[in-house]
Amino acid sequence: MKKRRLVIASVLKPIDDTRMYEKMAVSLCTLEHWEVAVIGYPSRHKPVQAGITFLPLQPFSRISFSRLAAPVRVFKLIIQLRPEVLIVNTYELLIVAIVNRILFGTKIIYDIRENYFRNIAYT
């Protein structure tokens, strides 16, 4: 049976982030019909886990032009991977996710827990 592809993406979270990698990606890769890819900020060490592909972005500072270009890089990676499900962990990638949904029909999940300030302010 063909494996279904799932991508977990973030701009600011490192690829070995506790929530994104250890909780979501590791538990999802145990499902036999899924292959998982994690896109995120580069980490000092790249973890190795069977069933998970790690795609670190180029390093950038918090306030820089490279950070503005990061969603475009993530969009290019998402187009290459063509996932069935996209889990977005930062608001910067919501536009990318919506465009991907329109073009390819990818299901979008926004991990709202990562946006604590907006959760408290607007709930």
Coordinates of N, CA, C and O in Angstrom, one line a residue:
M1 N 0.8 -1.2 0.0 CA 0.0 0.0 0.0 C 0.9 1.2 0.0 O 1.9 1.3 0.7
K2 N 0.5 2.2 -0.8 CA 1.2 3.5 -0.9 C 1.2 4.3 0.5 O 0.1 4.4 1.1
K3 N 2.3 4.8 0.9 CA 2.3 5.6 2.1 C 1.8 7.0 1.9 O 2.1 7.5 0.8
R4 N 1.1 7.5 2.8 CA 0.6 8.9 2.7 C 1.6 9.8 3.4 O 2.2 9.4 4.4
R5 N 1.7 11.0 2.9 CA 2.8 11.9 3.4 C 2.1 13.0 4.2 O 1.1 13.6 3.9
L6 N 2.8 13.3 5.4 CA 2.4 14.3 6.3 C 3.6 15.2 6.6 O 4.7 14.7 6.8
V7 N 3.4 16.5 6.6 CA 4.4 17.5 6.8 C 4.1 18.3 8.0 O 2.9 18.8 8.2
I8 N 5.0 18.4 9.0 CA 4.9 19.3 10.1 C 5.9 20.5 9.9 O 7.1 20.2 9.7
A9 N 5.4 21.7 9.8 CA 6.2 22.8 9.4 C 6.1 24.0 10.4 O 5.1 24.3 10.9
S10 N 7.3 24.6 10.6 CA 7.4 25.8 11.4 C 8.6 26.6 10.9 O 9.5 26.1 10.3
V11 N 8.5 27.9 11.2 CA 9.6 28.8 10.8 C 10.5 29.0 11.9 O 11.7 29.0 11.7
L12 N 10.0 29.2 13.1 CA 10.9 29.6 14.3 C 11.2 28.4 15.1 O 12.2 28.4 15.9
K13 N 10.5 27.3 15.1 CA 10.8 26.2 16.0 C 11.9 25.3 15.3 O 11.8 25.1 14.1
P14 N 12.8 24.8 16.1 CA 13.9 24.0 15.5 C 13.3 22.6 15.2 O 12.2 22.2 15.7
I15 N 14.0 21.9 14.3 CA 13.5 20.6 13.8 C 13.4 19.6 14.9 O 12.7 18.6 14.8
D16 N 14.1 19.8 16.0 CA 14.1 18.8 17.1 C 13.3 19.4 18.3 O 13.4 19.0 19.4
D17 N 12.3 20.3 18.0 CA 11.5 20.9 19.0 C 10.7 19.8 19.7 O 10.2 18.8 19.1
T18 N 10.5 19.9 21.0 CA 9.8 18.9 21.8 C 8.4 18.6 21.3 O 8.0 17.4 21.1
R19 N 7.6 19.6 21.1 CA 6.2 19.4 20.6 C 6.2 18.9 19.2 O 5.5 17.9 18.9
M20 N 6.9 19.6 18.3 CA 6.8 19.3 16.9 C 7.4 17.9 16.6 O 6.8 17.1 15.8
Y21 N 8.6 17.6 17.1 CA 9.3 16.4 16.8 C 8.9 15.3 17.7 O 8.4 14.2 17.3
E22 N 9.2 15.5 19.0 CA 9.1 14.4 20.0 C 7.7 13.9 20.2 O 7.4 12.8 20.4
K23 N 6.7 14.9 20.2 CA 5.4 14.5 20.5 C 4.6 14.1 19.3 O 3.9 13.1 19.2
M24 N 4.6 15.0 18.3 CA 3.8 14.8 17.1 C 4.5 13.8 16.1 O 3.9 12.8 15.7
A25 N 5.7 14.2 15.6 CA 6.3 13.4 14.5 C 6.6 12.0 14.9 O 6.3 11.0 14.2
V26 N 7.1 11.8 16.1 CA 7.5 10.4 16.6 C 6.3 9.6 16.7 O 6.2 8.4 16.3
S27 N 5.2 10.1 17.3 CA 4.0 9.3 17.4 C 3.3 9.1 16.1 O 2.8 8.0 15.9
L28 N 3.3 10.0 15.2 CA 2.7 9.8 13.9 C 3.5 8.8 13.0 O 2.9 8.1 12.1
C29 N 4.8 8.8 13.1 CA 5.6 7.9 12.2 C 5.4 6.5 12.6 O 5.8 5.6 11.9
T30 N 4.9 6.2 13.8 CA 4.6 4.8 14.2 C 3.4 4.2 13.4 O 3.3 3.0 13.4
L31 N 2.6 5.1 12.9 CA 1.5 4.6 12.0 C 2.1 4.1 10.7 O 2.9 4.7 10.0
E32 N 1.7 2.9 10.3 CA 2.4 2.2 9.2 C 2.2 2.8 7.8 O 2.9 2.6 6.9
H33 N 1.1 3.5 7.6 CA 0.8 4.0 6.3 C 1.1 5.5 6.1 O 0.7 6.1 5.2
W34 N 1.9 6.1 7.1 CA 2.3 7.5 7.0 C 3.8 7.6 6.9 O 4.5 6.9 7.6
E35 N 4.3 8.5 6.1 CA 5.7 9.0 6.2 C 5.6 10.5 6.6 O 4.8 11.2 6.1
V36 N 6.5 10.8 7.5 CA 6.4 12.2 8.2 C 7.7 13.0 7.8 O 8.8 12.4 7.8
A37 N 7.5 14.3 7.5 CA 8.6 15.2 7.2 C 8.4 16.4 8.2 O 7.3 16.8 8.4
V38 N 9.5 16.8 8.7 CA 9.5 18.0 9.7 C 10.4 19.1 9.0 O 11.5 18.9 8.7
I39 N 9.8 20.2 8.9 CA 10.4 21.4 8.3 C 10.5 22.4 9.4 O 9.5 22.7 10.1
G40 N 11.7 22.9 9.7 CA 11.9 23.9 10.8 C 13.2 24.6 10.8 O 14.1 24.3 9.9
Y41 N 13.4 25.4 11.8 CA 14.7 26.1 12.0 C 15.8 25.0 12.2 O 15.5 24.1 12.9
P42 N 17.0 25.2 11.7 CA 18.0 24.2 12.0 C 18.4 24.1 13.4 O 18.4 25.1 14.2
S43 N 18.8 22.9 13.8 CA 19.2 22.7 15.2 C 20.7 22.4 15.2 O 21.3 22.1 14.2
R44 N 21.2 22.4 16.4 CA 22.7 22.1 16.5 C 23.0 20.7 16.1 O 24.0 20.4 15.5
H45 N 22.1 19.8 16.4 CA 22.3 18.4 15.9 C 21.0 18.0 15.2 O 19.9 18.3 15.7
K46 N 21.2 17.3 14.1 CA 20.0 16.8 13.3 C 19.7 15.4 13.9 O 20.5 14.5 13.8
P47 N 18.5 15.3 14.4 CA 18.1 14.0 14.9 C 17.9 13.0 13.8 O 17.7 13.3 12.7
V48 N 18.1 11.7 14.2 CA 17.9 10.6 13.3 C 16.8 9.7 13.8 O 16.8 9.3 14.9
Q49 N 15.7 9.6 13.0 CA 14.6 8.8 13.4 C 14.0 8.1 12.2 O 13.8 8.7 11.2
A50 N 13.9 6.8 12.2 CA 13.3 6.0 11.1 C 11.9 6.5 10.8 O 11.1 6.7 11.8
G51 N 11.6 6.7 9.6 CA 10.2 7.2 9.2 C 10.0 8.6 9.2 O 9.0 9.1 8.9
I52 N 11.0 9.4 9.6 CA 10.9 10.9 9.7 C 12.0 11.5 8.9 O 13.2 11.2 9.0
T53 N 11.6 12.4 8.0 CA 12.6 13.2 7.2 C 12.7 14.6 7.8 O 11.7 15.2 8.0
F54 N 13.9 15.0 8.0 CA 14.1 16.3 8.6 C 14.6 17.3 7.5 O 15.6 17.0 6.9
L55 N 14.0 18.4 7.4 CA 14.3 19.4 6.4 C 14.6 20.7 7.0 O 13.7 21.6 7.1
P56 N 15.8 21.0 7.5 CA 16.1 22.3 8.2 C 16.1 23.4 7.2 O 16.6 23.2 6.0
L57 N 15.7 24.6 7.6 CA 15.7 25.8 6.7 C 17.1 26.4 6.9 O 17.9 26.0 7.8
Q58 N 17.4 27.4 6.1 CA 18.7 28.1 6.3 C 18.6 29.0 7.5 O 17.5 29.6 7.8
P59 N 19.7 29.1 8.3 CA 19.6 29.9 9.5 C 19.4 31.4 9.2 O 19.8 31.9 8.2
F60 N 18.6 32.1 10.1 CA 18.4 33.5 9.9 C 18.2 34.1 11.3 O 17.9 33.4 12.3
S61 N 18.3 35.4 11.4 CA 18.1 36.1 12.7 C 16.6 36.4 12.8 O 15.9 36.5 11.8
R62 N 16.2 36.7 14.0 CA 14.7 37.0 14.2 C 14.2 38.2 13.4 O 13.1 38.1 12.9
I63 N 15.0 39.2 13.3 CA 14.6 40.4 12.5 C 15.5 40.5 11.3 O 16.6 41.1 11.4
S64 N 15.1 39.9 10.2 CA 15.9 39.9 9.0 C 15.1 39.6 7.7 O 14.0 39.2 7.8
F65 N 15.7 39.9 6.6 CA 15.0 39.7 5.3 C 14.8 38.2 5.1 O 13.9 37.7 4.5
S66 N 15.8 37.4 5.6 CA 15.8 36.0 5.4 C 14.6 35.3 6.1 O 14.0 34.4 5.6
R67 N 14.2 35.9 7.2 CA 13.0 35.4 7.9 C 11.7 35.7 7.1 O 10.8 34.8 7.0
L68 N 11.7 36.8 6.4 CA 10.6 37.1 5.5 C 10.5 36.1 4.3 O 9.4 35.8 3.8
A69 N 11.7 35.6 3.9 CA 11.7 34.7 2.8 C 11.5 33.3 3.2 O 11.3 32.4 2.3
A70 N 11.6 33.0 4.5 CA 11.4 31.6 4.9 C 10.1 30.9 4.5 O 10.2 29.8 4.1
P71 N 9.0 31.6 4.6 CA 7.8 31.0 4.1 C 7.8 30.6 2.6 O 7.2 29.5 2.3
V72 N 8.5 31.3 1.8 CA 8.6 31.0 0.4 C 9.5 29.7 0.3 O 9.1 28.8 -0.5
R73 N 10.5 29.6 1.1 CA 11.3 28.3 1.1 C 10.5 27.1 1.5 O 10.6 26.0 1.0
V74 N 9.7 27.4 2.6 CA 8.8 26.3 3.1 C 7.8 25.9 2.0 O 7.6 24.7 1.8
F75 N 7.3 26.9 1.3 CA 6.3 26.6 0.2 C 6.9 25.7 -0.9 O 6.3 24.8 -1.4
K76 N 8.2 26.0 -1.2 CA 8.9 25.2 -2.3 C 9.1 23.8 -1.8 O 8.9 22.8 -2.6
L77 N 9.4 23.6 -0.5 CA 9.6 22.3 0.0 C 8.3 21.5 0.0 O 8.2 20.3 -0.3
I78 N 7.2 22.2 0.4 CA 5.9 21.6 0.4 C 5.4 21.2 -1.0 O 4.8 20.1 -1.1
I79 N 5.7 22.0 -2.0 CA 5.4 21.6 -3.3 C 6.1 20.4 -3.8 O 5.6 19.5 -4.4
Q80 N 7.4 20.3 -3.4 CA 8.2 19.1 -3.7 C 7.7 17.9 -3.0 O 7.6 16.8 -3.6
L81 N 7.3 18.0 -1.8 CA 6.8 16.8 -1.0 C 5.4 16.4 -1.3 O 5.1 15.2 -1.2
R82 N 4.5 17.4 -1.7 CA 3.1 17.1 -2.0 C 2.4 16.3 -0.9 O 2.0 15.2 -1.1
P83 N 2.4 16.8 0.3 CA 1.8 16.1 1.4 C 0.2 16.0 1.3 O -0.4 16.9 0.7
E84 N -0.3 15.0 2.0 CA -1.8 15.0 2.0 C -2.3 15.8 3.2 O -3.4 16.3 3.2
V85 N -1.5 15.8 4.3 CA -1.8 16.6 5.5 C -0.6 17.5 5.8 O 0.5 17.1 5.8
L86 N -0.9 18.8 6.1 CA 0.1 19.8 6.5 C -0.3 20.3 7.9 O -1.4 20.9 8.1
I87 N 0.6 20.1 8.8 CA 0.4 20.7 10.2 C 1.3 21.9 10.3 O 2.5 21.8 10.2
V88 N 0.7 23.1 10.5 CA 1.4 24.3 10.6 C 1.5 24.8 12.0 O 0.5 24.8 12.7
N89 N 2.7 25.1 12.4 CA 3.0 25.5 13.8 C 3.2 27.0 14.0 O 3.4 27.5 15.1
T90 N 3.3 27.8 12.9 CA 3.5 29.2 13.1 C 2.5 30.0 12.1 O 2.2 29.5 11.0
Y91 N 2.1 31.1 12.6 CA 1.1 31.9 11.8 C 1.7 32.4 10.5 O 1.0 32.6 9.5
E92 N 3.0 32.5 10.3 CA 3.7 32.9 9.1 C 3.4 31.9 8.0 O 3.4 32.3 6.8
L93 N 3.1 30.7 8.3 CA 2.9 29.7 7.3 C 1.4 29.5 6.9 O 1.1 28.6 6.1
L94 N 0.5 30.2 7.5 CA -0.9 30.0 7.2 C -1.2 30.4 5.8 O -2.0 29.7 5.1
I95 N -0.7 31.4 5.3 CA -0.9 31.8 3.9 C -0.4 30.7 2.9 O -1.0 30.3 2.0
V96 N 0.8 30.2 3.3 CA 1.4 29.2 2.5 C 0.5 27.9 2.5 O 0.2 27.3 1.5
A97 N 0.0 27.6 3.7 CA -0.9 26.5 3.8 C -2.2 26.6 3.0 O -2.7 25.7 2.3
I98 N -2.8 27.8 3.0 CA -4.0 28.1 2.3 C -3.8 28.0 0.8 O -4.6 27.4 0.1
V99 N -2.7 28.6 0.3 CA -2.4 28.5 -1.1 C -2.2 27.1 -1.5 O -2.7 26.6 -2.6
N100 N -1.5 26.3 -0.7 CA -1.3 24.9 -1.0 C -2.6 24.1 -1.0 O -2.8 23.2 -1.8
R101 N -3.5 24.5 -0.1 CA -4.8 23.8 -0.1 C -5.6 24.1 -1.4 O -6.2 23.2 -1.9
I102 N -5.5 25.4 -1.8 CA -6.2 25.8 -3.0 C -5.7 25.0 -4.3 O -6.4 24.5 -5.1
L103 N -4.3 25.0 -4.3 CA -3.7 24.4 -5.5 C -3.7 22.8 -5.5 O -3.9 22.2 -6.6
F104 N -3.5 22.2 -4.4 CA -3.3 20.8 -4.3 C -4.3 20.0 -3.4 O -4.3 18.8 -3.4
G105 N -5.2 20.7 -2.7 CA -6.2 20.1 -1.9 C -5.7 19.5 -0.6 O -6.3 18.6 0.0
T106 N -4.5 19.9 -0.2 CA -3.9 19.4 1.1 C -4.7 19.8 2.3 O -5.2 20.9 2.4
K107 N -4.9 18.8 3.2 CA -5.6 19.1 4.4 C -4.7 19.9 5.4 O -3.5 19.6 5.5
I108 N -5.3 20.9 6.0 CA -4.5 21.8 6.9 C -4.9 21.6 8.3 O -6.1 21.6 8.6
I109 N -3.9 21.5 9.2 CA -4.1 21.5 10.6 C -3.2 22.6 11.2 O -2.0 22.6 11.0
Y110 N -3.8 23.6 11.9 CA -3.0 24.7 12.5 C -2.9 24.3 14.0 O -3.9 24.2 14.7
D111 N -1.7 24.1 14.4 CA -1.4 23.8 15.8 C -1.5 25.1 16.6 O -0.5 25.8 16.9
I112 N -2.7 25.4 17.1 CA -2.9 26.7 17.8 C -2.3 26.8 19.1 O -2.0 27.9 19.6
R113 N -1.9 25.7 19.7 CA -1.2 25.8 21.0 C 0.1 26.6 21.0 O 0.5 27.1 22.0
E114 N 0.7 26.6 19.8 CA 2.0 27.3 19.7 C 1.8 28.8 19.8 O 2.8 29.5 20.0
N115 N 0.6 29.3 19.6 CA 0.4 30.8 19.6 C -0.2 31.2 20.9 O -1.4 31.7 20.9
Y116 N 0.5 31.0 22.0 CA -0.1 31.3 23.3 C -0.6 32.7 23.5 O -1.7 32.9 24.1
F117 N 0.2 33.7 23.0 CA -0.3 35.1 23.2 C -1.6 35.4 22.6 O -2.5 35.9 23.2
R118 N -1.8 35.0 21.4 CA -3.0 35.2 20.7 C -4.2 34.4 21.3 O -5.3 34.8 21.3
N119 N -3.9 33.2 21.8 CA -4.9 32.4 22.4 C -5.4 33.1 23.6 O -6.6 33.2 23.9
I120 N -4.6 33.7 24.4 CA -5.0 34.4 25.7 C -5.7 35.7 25.3 O -6.7 36.0 25.8
A121 N -5.1 36.4 24.4 CA -5.7 37.7 24.0 C -7.0 37.7 23.3 O -7.8 38.6 23.6
Y122 N -7.2 36.7 22.5 CA -8.4 36.7 21.7 C -9.4 35.6 22.1 O -10.4 35.4 21.3
T123 N -9.3 34.9 23.2 CA -10.2 33.9 23.6 C -11.2 34.5 24.6 O -10.9 35.2 25.5

